PDB file of C-alpha atoms in Angstrom:
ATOM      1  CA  UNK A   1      68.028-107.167 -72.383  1.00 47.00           C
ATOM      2  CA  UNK A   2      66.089-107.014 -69.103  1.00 47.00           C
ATOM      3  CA  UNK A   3      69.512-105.464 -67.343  1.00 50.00           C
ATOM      4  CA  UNK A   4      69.833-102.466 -70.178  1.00 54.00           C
ATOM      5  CA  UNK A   5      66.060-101.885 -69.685  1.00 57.00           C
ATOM      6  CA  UNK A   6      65.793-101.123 -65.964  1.00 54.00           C
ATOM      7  CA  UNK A   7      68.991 -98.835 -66.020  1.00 61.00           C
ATOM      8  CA  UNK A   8      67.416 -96.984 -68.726  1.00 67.00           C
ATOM      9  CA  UNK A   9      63.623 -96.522 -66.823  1.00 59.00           C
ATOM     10  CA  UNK A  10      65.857 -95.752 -63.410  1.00 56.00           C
ATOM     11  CA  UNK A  11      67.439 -92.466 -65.823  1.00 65.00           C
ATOM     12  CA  UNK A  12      64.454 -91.440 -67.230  1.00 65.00           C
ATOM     13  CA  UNK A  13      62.865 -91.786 -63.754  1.00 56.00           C
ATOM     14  CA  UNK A  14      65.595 -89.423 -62.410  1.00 61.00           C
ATOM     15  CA  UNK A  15      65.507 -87.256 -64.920  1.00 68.00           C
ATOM     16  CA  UNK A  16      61.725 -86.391 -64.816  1.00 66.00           C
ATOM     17  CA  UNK A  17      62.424 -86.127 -60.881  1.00 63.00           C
ATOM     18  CA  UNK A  18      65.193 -83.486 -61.267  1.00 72.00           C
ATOM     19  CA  UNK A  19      62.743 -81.640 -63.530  1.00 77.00           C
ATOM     20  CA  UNK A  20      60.023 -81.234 -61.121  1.00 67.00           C
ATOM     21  CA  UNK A  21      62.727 -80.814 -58.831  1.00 72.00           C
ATOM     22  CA  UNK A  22      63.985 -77.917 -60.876  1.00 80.00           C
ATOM     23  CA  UNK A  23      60.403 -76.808 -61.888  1.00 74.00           C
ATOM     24  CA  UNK A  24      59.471 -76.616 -57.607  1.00 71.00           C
ATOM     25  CA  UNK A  25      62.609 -74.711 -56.743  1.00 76.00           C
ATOM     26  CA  UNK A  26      61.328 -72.074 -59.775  1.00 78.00           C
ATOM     27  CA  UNK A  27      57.933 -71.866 -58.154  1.00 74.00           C
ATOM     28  CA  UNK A  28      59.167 -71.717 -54.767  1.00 74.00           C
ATOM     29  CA  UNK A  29      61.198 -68.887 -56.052  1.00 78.00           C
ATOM     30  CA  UNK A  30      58.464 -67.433 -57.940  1.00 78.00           C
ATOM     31  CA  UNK A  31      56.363 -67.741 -54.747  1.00 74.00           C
ATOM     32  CA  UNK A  32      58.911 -65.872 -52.855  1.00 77.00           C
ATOM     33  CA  UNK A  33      58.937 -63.169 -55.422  1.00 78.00           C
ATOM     34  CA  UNK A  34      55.866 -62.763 -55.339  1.00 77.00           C
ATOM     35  CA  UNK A  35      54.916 -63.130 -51.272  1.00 74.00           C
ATOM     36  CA  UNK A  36      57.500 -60.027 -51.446  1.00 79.00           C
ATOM     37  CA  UNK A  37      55.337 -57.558 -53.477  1.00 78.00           C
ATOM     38  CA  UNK A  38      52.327 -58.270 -52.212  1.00 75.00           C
ATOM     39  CA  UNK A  39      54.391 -57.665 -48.831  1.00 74.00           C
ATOM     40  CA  UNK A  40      55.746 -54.237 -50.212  1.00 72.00           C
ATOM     41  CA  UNK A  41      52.414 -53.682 -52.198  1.00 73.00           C
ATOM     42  CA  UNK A  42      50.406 -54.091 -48.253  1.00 70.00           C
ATOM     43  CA  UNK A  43      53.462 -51.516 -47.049  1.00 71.00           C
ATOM     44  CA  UNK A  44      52.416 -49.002 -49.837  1.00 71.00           C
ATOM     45  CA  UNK A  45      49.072 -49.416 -48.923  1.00 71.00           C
ATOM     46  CA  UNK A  46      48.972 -48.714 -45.327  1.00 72.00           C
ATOM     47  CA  UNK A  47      51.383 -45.812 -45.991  1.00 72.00           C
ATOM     48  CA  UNK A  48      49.373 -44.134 -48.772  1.00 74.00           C
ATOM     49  CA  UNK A  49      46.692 -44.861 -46.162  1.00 77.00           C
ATOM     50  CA  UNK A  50      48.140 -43.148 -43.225  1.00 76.00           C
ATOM     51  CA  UNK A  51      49.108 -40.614 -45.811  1.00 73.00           C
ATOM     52  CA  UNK A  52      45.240 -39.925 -46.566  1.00 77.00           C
ATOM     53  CA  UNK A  53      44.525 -39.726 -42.858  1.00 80.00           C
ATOM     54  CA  UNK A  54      47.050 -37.021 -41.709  1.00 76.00           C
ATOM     55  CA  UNK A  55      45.592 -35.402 -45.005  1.00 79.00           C
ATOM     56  CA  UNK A  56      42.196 -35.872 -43.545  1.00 79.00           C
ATOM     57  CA  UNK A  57      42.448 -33.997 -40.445  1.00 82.00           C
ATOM     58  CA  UNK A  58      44.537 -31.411 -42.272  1.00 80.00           C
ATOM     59  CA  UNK A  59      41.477 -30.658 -44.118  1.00 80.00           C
ATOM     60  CA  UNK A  60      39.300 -30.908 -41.304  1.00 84.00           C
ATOM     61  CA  UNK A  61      41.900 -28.564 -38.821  1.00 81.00           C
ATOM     62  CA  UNK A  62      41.266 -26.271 -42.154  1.00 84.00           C
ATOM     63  CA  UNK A  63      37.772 -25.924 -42.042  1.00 85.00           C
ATOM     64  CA  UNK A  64      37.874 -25.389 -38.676  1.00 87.00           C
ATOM     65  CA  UNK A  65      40.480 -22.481 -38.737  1.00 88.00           C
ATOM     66  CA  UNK A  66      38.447 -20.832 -41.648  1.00 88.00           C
ATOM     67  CA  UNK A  67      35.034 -21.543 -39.094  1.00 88.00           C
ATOM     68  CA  UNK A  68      36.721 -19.448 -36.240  1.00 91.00           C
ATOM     69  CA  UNK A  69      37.719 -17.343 -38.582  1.00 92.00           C
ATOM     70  CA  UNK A  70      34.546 -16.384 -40.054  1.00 92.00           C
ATOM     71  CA  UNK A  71      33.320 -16.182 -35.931  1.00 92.00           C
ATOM     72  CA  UNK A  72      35.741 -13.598 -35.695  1.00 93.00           C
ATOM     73  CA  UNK A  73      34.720 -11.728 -38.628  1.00 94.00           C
ATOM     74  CA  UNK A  74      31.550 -11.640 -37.253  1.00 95.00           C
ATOM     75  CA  UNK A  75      32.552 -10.640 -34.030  1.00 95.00           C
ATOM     76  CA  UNK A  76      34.905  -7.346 -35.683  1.00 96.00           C
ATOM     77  CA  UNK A  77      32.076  -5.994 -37.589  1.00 96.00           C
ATOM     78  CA  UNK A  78      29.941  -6.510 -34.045  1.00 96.00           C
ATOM     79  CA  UNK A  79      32.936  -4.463 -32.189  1.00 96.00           C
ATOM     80  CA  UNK A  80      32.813  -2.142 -35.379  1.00 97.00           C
ATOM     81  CA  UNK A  81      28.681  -1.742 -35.106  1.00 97.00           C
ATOM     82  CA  UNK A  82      28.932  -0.732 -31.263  1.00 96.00           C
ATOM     83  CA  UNK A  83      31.614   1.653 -31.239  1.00 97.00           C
ATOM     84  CA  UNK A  84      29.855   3.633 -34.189  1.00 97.00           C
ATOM     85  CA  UNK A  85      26.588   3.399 -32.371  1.00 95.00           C
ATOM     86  CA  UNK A  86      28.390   4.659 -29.396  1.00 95.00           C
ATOM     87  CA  UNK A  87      30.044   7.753 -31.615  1.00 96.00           C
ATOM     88  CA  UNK A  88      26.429   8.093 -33.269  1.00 94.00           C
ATOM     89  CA  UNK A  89      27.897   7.353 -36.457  1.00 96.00           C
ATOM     90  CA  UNK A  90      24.684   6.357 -37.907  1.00 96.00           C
ATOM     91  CA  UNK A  91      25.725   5.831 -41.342  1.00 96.00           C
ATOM     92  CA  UNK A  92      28.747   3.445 -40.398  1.00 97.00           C
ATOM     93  CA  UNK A  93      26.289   1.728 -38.853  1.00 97.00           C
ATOM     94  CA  UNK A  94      24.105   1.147 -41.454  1.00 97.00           C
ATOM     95  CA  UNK A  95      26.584   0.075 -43.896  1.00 96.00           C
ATOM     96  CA  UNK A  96      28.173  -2.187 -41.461  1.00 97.00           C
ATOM     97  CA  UNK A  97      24.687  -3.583 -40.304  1.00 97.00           C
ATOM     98  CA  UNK A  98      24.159  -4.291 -44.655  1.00 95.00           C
ATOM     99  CA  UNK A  99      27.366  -6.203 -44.555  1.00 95.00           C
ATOM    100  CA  UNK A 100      25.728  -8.116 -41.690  1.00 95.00           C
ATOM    101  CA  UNK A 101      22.503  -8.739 -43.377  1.00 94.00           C
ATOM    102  CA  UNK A 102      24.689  -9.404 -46.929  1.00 94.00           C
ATOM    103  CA  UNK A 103      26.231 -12.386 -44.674  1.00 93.00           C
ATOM    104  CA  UNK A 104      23.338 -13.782 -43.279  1.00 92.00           C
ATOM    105  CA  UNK A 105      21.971 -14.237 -47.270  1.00 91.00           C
ATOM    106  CA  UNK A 106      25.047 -15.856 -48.986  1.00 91.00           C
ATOM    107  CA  UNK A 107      24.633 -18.705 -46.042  1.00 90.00           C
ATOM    108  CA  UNK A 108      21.034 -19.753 -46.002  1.00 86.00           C
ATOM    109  CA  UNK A 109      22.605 -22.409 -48.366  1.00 87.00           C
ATOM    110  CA  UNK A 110      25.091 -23.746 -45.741  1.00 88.00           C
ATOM    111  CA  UNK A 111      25.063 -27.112 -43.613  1.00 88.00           C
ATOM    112  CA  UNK A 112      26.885 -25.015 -41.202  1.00 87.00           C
ATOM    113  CA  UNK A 113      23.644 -24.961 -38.882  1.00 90.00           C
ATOM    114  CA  UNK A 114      25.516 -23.516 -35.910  1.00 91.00           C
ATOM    115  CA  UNK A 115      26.911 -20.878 -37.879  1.00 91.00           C
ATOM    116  CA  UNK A 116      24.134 -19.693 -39.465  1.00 92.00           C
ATOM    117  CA  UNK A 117      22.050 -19.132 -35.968  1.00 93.00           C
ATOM    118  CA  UNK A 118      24.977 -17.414 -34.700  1.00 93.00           C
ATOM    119  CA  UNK A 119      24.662 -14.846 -37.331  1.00 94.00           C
ATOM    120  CA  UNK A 120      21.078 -14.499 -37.676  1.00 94.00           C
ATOM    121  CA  UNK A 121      21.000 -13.848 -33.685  1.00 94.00           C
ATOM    122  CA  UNK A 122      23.352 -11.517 -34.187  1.00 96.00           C
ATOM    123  CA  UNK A 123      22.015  -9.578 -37.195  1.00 96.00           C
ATOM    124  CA  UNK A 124      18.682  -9.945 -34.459  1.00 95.00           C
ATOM    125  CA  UNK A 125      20.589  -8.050 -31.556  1.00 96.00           C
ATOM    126  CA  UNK A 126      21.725  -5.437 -33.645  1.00 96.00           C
ATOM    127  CA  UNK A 127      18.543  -4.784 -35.506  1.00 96.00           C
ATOM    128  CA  UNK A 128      16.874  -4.234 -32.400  1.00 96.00           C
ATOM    129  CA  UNK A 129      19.241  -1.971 -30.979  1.00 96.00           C
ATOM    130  CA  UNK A 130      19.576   0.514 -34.039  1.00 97.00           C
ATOM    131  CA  UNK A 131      15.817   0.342 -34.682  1.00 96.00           C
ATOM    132  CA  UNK A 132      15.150   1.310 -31.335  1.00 96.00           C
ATOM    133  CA  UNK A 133      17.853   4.340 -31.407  1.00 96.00           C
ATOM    134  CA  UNK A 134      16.762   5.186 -35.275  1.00 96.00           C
ATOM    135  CA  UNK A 135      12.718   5.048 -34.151  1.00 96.00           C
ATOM    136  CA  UNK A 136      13.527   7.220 -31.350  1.00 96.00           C
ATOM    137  CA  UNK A 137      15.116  10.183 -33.795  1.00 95.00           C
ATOM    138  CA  UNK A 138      12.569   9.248 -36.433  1.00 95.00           C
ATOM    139  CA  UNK A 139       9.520   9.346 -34.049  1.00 95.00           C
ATOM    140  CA  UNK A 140      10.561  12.611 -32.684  1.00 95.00           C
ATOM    141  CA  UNK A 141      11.129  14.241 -36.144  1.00 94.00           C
ATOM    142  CA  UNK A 142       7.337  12.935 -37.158  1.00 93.00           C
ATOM    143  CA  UNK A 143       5.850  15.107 -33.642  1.00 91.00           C
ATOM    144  CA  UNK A 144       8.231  18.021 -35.175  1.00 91.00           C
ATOM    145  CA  UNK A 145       6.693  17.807 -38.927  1.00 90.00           C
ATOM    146  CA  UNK A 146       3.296  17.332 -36.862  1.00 89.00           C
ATOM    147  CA  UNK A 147       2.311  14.156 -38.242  1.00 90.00           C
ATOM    148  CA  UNK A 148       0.084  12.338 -38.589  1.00 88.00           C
ATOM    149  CA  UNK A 149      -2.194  15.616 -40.138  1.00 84.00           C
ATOM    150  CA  UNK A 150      -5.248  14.835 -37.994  1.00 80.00           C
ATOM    151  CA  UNK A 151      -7.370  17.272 -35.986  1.00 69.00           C
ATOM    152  CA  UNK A 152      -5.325  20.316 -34.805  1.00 67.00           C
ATOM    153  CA  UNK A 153      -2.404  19.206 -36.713  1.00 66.00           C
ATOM    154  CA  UNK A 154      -4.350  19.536 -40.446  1.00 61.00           C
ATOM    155  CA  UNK A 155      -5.195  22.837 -40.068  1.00 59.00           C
ATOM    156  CA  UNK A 156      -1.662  23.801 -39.312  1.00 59.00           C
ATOM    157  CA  UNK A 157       0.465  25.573 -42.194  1.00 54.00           C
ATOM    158  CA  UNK A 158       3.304  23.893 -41.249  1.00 67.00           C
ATOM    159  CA  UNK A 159       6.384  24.223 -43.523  1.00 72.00           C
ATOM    160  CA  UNK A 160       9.167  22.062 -41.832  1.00 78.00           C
ATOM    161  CA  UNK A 161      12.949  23.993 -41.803  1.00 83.00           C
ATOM    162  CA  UNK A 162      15.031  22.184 -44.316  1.00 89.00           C
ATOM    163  CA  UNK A 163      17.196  20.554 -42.290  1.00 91.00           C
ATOM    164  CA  UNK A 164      14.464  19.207 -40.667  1.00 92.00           C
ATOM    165  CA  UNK A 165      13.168  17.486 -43.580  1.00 92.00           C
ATOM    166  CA  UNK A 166      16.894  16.271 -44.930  1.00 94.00           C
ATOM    167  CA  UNK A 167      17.831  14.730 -41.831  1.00 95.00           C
ATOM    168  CA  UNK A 168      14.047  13.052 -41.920  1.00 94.00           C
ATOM    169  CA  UNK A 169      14.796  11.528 -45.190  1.00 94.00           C
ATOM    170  CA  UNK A 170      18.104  10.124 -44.107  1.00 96.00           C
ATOM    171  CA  UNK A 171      16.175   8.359 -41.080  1.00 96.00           C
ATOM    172  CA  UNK A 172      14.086   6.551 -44.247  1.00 95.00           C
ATOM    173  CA  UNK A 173      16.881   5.614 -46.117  1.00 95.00           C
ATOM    174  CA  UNK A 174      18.298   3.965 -42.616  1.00 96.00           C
ATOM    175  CA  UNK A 175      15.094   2.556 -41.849  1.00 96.00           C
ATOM    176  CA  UNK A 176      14.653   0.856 -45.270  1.00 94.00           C
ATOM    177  CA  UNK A 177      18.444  -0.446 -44.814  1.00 94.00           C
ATOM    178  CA  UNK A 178      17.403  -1.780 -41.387  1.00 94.00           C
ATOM    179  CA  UNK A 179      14.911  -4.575 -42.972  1.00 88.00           C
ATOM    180  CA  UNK A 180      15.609  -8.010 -42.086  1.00 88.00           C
ATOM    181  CA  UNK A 181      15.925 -10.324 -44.464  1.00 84.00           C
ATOM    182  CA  UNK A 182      12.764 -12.077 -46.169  1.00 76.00           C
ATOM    183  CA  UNK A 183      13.779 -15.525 -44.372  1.00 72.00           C
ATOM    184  CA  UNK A 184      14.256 -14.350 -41.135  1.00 73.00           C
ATOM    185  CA  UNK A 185      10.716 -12.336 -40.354  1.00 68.00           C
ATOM    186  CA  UNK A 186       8.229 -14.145 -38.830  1.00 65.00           C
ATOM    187  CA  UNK A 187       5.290 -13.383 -40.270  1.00 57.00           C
ATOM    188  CA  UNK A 188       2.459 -12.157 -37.684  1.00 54.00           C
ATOM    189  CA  UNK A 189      -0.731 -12.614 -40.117  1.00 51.00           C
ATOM    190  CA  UNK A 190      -3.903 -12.182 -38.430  1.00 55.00           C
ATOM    191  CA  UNK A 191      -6.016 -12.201 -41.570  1.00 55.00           C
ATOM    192  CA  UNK A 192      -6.617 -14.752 -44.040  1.00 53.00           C
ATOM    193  CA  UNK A 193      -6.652 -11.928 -46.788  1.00 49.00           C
ATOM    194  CA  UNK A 194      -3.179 -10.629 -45.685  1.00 50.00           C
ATOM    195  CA  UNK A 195      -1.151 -13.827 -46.476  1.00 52.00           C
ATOM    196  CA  UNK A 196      -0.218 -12.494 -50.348  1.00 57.00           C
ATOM    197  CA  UNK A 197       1.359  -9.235 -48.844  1.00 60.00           C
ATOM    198  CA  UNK A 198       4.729  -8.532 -48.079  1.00 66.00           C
ATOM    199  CA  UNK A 199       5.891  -7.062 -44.820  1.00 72.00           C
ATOM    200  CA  UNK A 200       5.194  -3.567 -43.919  1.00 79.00           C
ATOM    201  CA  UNK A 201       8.714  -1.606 -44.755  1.00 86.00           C
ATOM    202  CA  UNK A 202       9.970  -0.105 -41.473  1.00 91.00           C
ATOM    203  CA  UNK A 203       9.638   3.673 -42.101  1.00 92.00           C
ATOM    204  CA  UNK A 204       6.036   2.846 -43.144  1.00 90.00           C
ATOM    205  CA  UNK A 205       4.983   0.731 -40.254  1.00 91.00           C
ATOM    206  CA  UNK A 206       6.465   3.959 -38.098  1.00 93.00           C
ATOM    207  CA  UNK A 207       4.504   6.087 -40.033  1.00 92.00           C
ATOM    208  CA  UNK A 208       1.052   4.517 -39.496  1.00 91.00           C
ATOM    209  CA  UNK A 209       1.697   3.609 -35.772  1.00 92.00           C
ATOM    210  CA  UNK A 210      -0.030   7.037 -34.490  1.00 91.00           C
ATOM    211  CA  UNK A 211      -3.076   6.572 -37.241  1.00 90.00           C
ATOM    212  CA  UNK A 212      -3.348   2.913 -35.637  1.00 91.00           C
ATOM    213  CA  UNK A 213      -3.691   4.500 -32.557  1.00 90.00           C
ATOM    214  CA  UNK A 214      -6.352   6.237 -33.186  1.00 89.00           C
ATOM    215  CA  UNK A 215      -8.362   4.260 -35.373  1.00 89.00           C
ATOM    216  CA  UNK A 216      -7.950   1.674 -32.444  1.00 90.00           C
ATOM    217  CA  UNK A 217      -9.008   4.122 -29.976  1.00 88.00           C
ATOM    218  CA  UNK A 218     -12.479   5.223 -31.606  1.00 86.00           C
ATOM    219  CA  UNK A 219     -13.131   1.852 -33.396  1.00 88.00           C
ATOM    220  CA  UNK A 220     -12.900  -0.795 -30.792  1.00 88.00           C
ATOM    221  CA  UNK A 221     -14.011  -1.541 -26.990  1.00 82.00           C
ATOM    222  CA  UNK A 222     -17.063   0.358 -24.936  1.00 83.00           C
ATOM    223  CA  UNK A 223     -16.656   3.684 -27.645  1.00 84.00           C
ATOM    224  CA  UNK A 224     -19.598   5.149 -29.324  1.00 85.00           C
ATOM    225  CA  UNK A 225     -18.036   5.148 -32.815  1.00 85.00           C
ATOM    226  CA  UNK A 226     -17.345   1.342 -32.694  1.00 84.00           C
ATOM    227  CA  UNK A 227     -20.834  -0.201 -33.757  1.00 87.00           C
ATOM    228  CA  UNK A 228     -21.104  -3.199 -36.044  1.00 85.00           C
ATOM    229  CA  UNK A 229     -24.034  -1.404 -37.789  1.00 87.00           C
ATOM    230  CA  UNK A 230     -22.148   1.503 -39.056  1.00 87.00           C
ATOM    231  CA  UNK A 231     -19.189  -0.121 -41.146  1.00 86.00           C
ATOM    232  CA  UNK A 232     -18.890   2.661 -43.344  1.00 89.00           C
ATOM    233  CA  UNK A 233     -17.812   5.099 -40.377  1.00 87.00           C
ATOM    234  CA  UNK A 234     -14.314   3.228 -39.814  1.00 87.00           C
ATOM    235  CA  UNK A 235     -14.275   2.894 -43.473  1.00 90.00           C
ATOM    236  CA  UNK A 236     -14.905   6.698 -44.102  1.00 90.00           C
ATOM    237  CA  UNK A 237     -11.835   7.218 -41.788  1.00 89.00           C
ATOM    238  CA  UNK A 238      -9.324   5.199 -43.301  1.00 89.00           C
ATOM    239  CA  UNK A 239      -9.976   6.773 -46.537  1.00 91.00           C
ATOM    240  CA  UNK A 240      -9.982   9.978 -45.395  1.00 89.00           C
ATOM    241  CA  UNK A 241      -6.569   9.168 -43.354  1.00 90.00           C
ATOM    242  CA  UNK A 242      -5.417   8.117 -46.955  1.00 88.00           C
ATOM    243  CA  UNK A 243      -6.460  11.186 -48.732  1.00 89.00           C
ATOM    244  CA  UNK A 244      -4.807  13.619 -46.288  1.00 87.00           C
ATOM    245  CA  UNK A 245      -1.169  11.793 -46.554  1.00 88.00           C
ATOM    246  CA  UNK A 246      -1.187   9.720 -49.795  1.00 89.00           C
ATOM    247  CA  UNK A 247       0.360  13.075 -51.640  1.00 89.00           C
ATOM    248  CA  UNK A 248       2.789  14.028 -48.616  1.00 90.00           C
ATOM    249  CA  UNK A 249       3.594  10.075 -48.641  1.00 89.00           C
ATOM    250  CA  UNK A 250       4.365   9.854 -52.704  1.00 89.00           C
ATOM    251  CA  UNK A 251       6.529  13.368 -52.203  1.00 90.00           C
ATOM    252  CA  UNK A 252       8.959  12.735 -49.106  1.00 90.00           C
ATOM    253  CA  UNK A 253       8.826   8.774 -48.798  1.00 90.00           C
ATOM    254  CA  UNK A 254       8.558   6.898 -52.001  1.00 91.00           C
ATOM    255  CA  UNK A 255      11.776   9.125 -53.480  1.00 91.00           C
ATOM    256  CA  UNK A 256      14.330   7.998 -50.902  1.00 91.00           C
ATOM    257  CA  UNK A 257      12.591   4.286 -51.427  1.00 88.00           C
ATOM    258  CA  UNK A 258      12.974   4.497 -55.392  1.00 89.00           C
ATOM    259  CA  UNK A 259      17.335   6.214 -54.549  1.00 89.00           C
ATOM    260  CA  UNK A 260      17.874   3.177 -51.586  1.00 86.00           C
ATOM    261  CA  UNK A 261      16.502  -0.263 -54.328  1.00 82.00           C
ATOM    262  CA  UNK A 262      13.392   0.124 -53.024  1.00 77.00           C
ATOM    263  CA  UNK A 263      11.733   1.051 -55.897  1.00 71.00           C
ATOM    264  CA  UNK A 264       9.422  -1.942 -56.001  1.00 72.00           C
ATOM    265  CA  UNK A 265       7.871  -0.887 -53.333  1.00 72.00           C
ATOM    266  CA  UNK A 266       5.075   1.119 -54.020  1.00 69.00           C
ATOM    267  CA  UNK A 267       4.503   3.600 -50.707  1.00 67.00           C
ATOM    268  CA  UNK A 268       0.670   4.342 -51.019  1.00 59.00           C
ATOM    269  CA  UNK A 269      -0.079   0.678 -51.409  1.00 55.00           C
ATOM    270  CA  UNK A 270       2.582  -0.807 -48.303  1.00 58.00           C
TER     271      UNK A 270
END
């Protein structure tokens, strides 16, 4: 009995030891399956991730070719804006230097720090420039109409030729085109109570230069007409100054304002 017994426990031993046996080599093959993906799987990986690097710097060589390309927009109309102010094509000029300022707008929103100083120092350099050539004209075309209409000059029956006058109200319509943008004046407030008003347009602040002149010559320092005690004399002037140009002003000024999108701008009052 004993001798059929022990045979039978050897088998059964075996048996269960060729199963695990079996049930290992599966596993082990399972294992090697499996070390293999994850092996390709790691492969994929770093390829997909060299893949997103070269497509990385493609985008960044992009942005970089559209940034020098942009420079060199800038730089064309710049060319452009010289050879016309060279030429004295004043009107090409104009419309170039409004592309210029349209520029400098659209990218107040941009991170591109760099980019936008670069144009705002340019759309500086050529302001200057054509303001001082355009003042010049414009200046010279106020002696001619004999303005301001003080003293001498408001006694005069002056009637200005008509060219005279068209190529006057030209010089406006340049002048207004010739404002900087909002963002990019500096504000030089030397009163509290002029902190709620807008800029003086160009062709204005060109106008009232001479009338400054003279309200600065009989008004301040060592003169007899400056004395604290007598407010009402400076104040007399200016509104007299007022009365003699507000209709002349509201005629030949606030028309080419109201044709150029200035029309908000009421002349009398800037």
């Amino acid at each position: 009995m004993a001798s059929t017994t022990a045979p039978s426990k050897v088998k059964a031993v075996v048996e269960n030891v060729e199963c695990v046996s079996c049930e290992v080599k599966q596993l082990q093959k399972t294992c090697l399956d499996l070390s293999k993906m994850i092996e390709e799987t790691f492969s994929e990986n770093d390829k997909n991730l060299e893949l997103q690097e070269v497509i990385d710097k493609i985008g960044q060589l992009d942005k970089s070719l559209s940034y020098l390309f942009f420079i060199r927009y800038i730089e064309n109309i710049s060319d452009e804006i010289e050879t016309f102010l060279l030429s004295g094509d004043d009107q090409s000029v104009i419309i170039l230097y409004t592309s210029l300022t349209n520029i400098s707008c659209q990218l107040q929103t941009s991170v591109c720090h760099h980019l936008v100083s670069y144009v705002h120092e340019t759309l500086h350099f050529w302001h200057n420039l054509i303001k001082e050539k355009l003042s010049k004209e414009y200046n010279d075309l106020l002696k001619t109409l004999k303005w301001p209409f003080c003293g001498t000059n408001a006694t005069l029956l002056n009637v200005p030729l008509l060219e005279t006058m068209t190529r006057f109200k030209i010089l406006i319509e340049y002048l207004f085109h010739l404002q900087l943008p909002e963002e990019m004046i500096k504000p030089v407030v030397t009163s509290v109570l002029l902190t709620d008003f807008a800029p003086v347009s160009l062709p204005i602040a060109l106008l009232v230069r001479p009338l400054r002149q003279r309200f600065i010559y009989h008004f301040t320092g060592a003169k007899l007409t400056n004395r604290q005690d007598k407010p009402e004399w400076f104040f007399t002037q200016i509104l007299t100054w007022i009365k003699d140009h507000v209709q002349w002003v509201q005629k030949n000024i606030q028309p080419v304002a109201d044709s150029v999108g200035f029309g908000h701008l009421d002349i009398k009052f800037s």
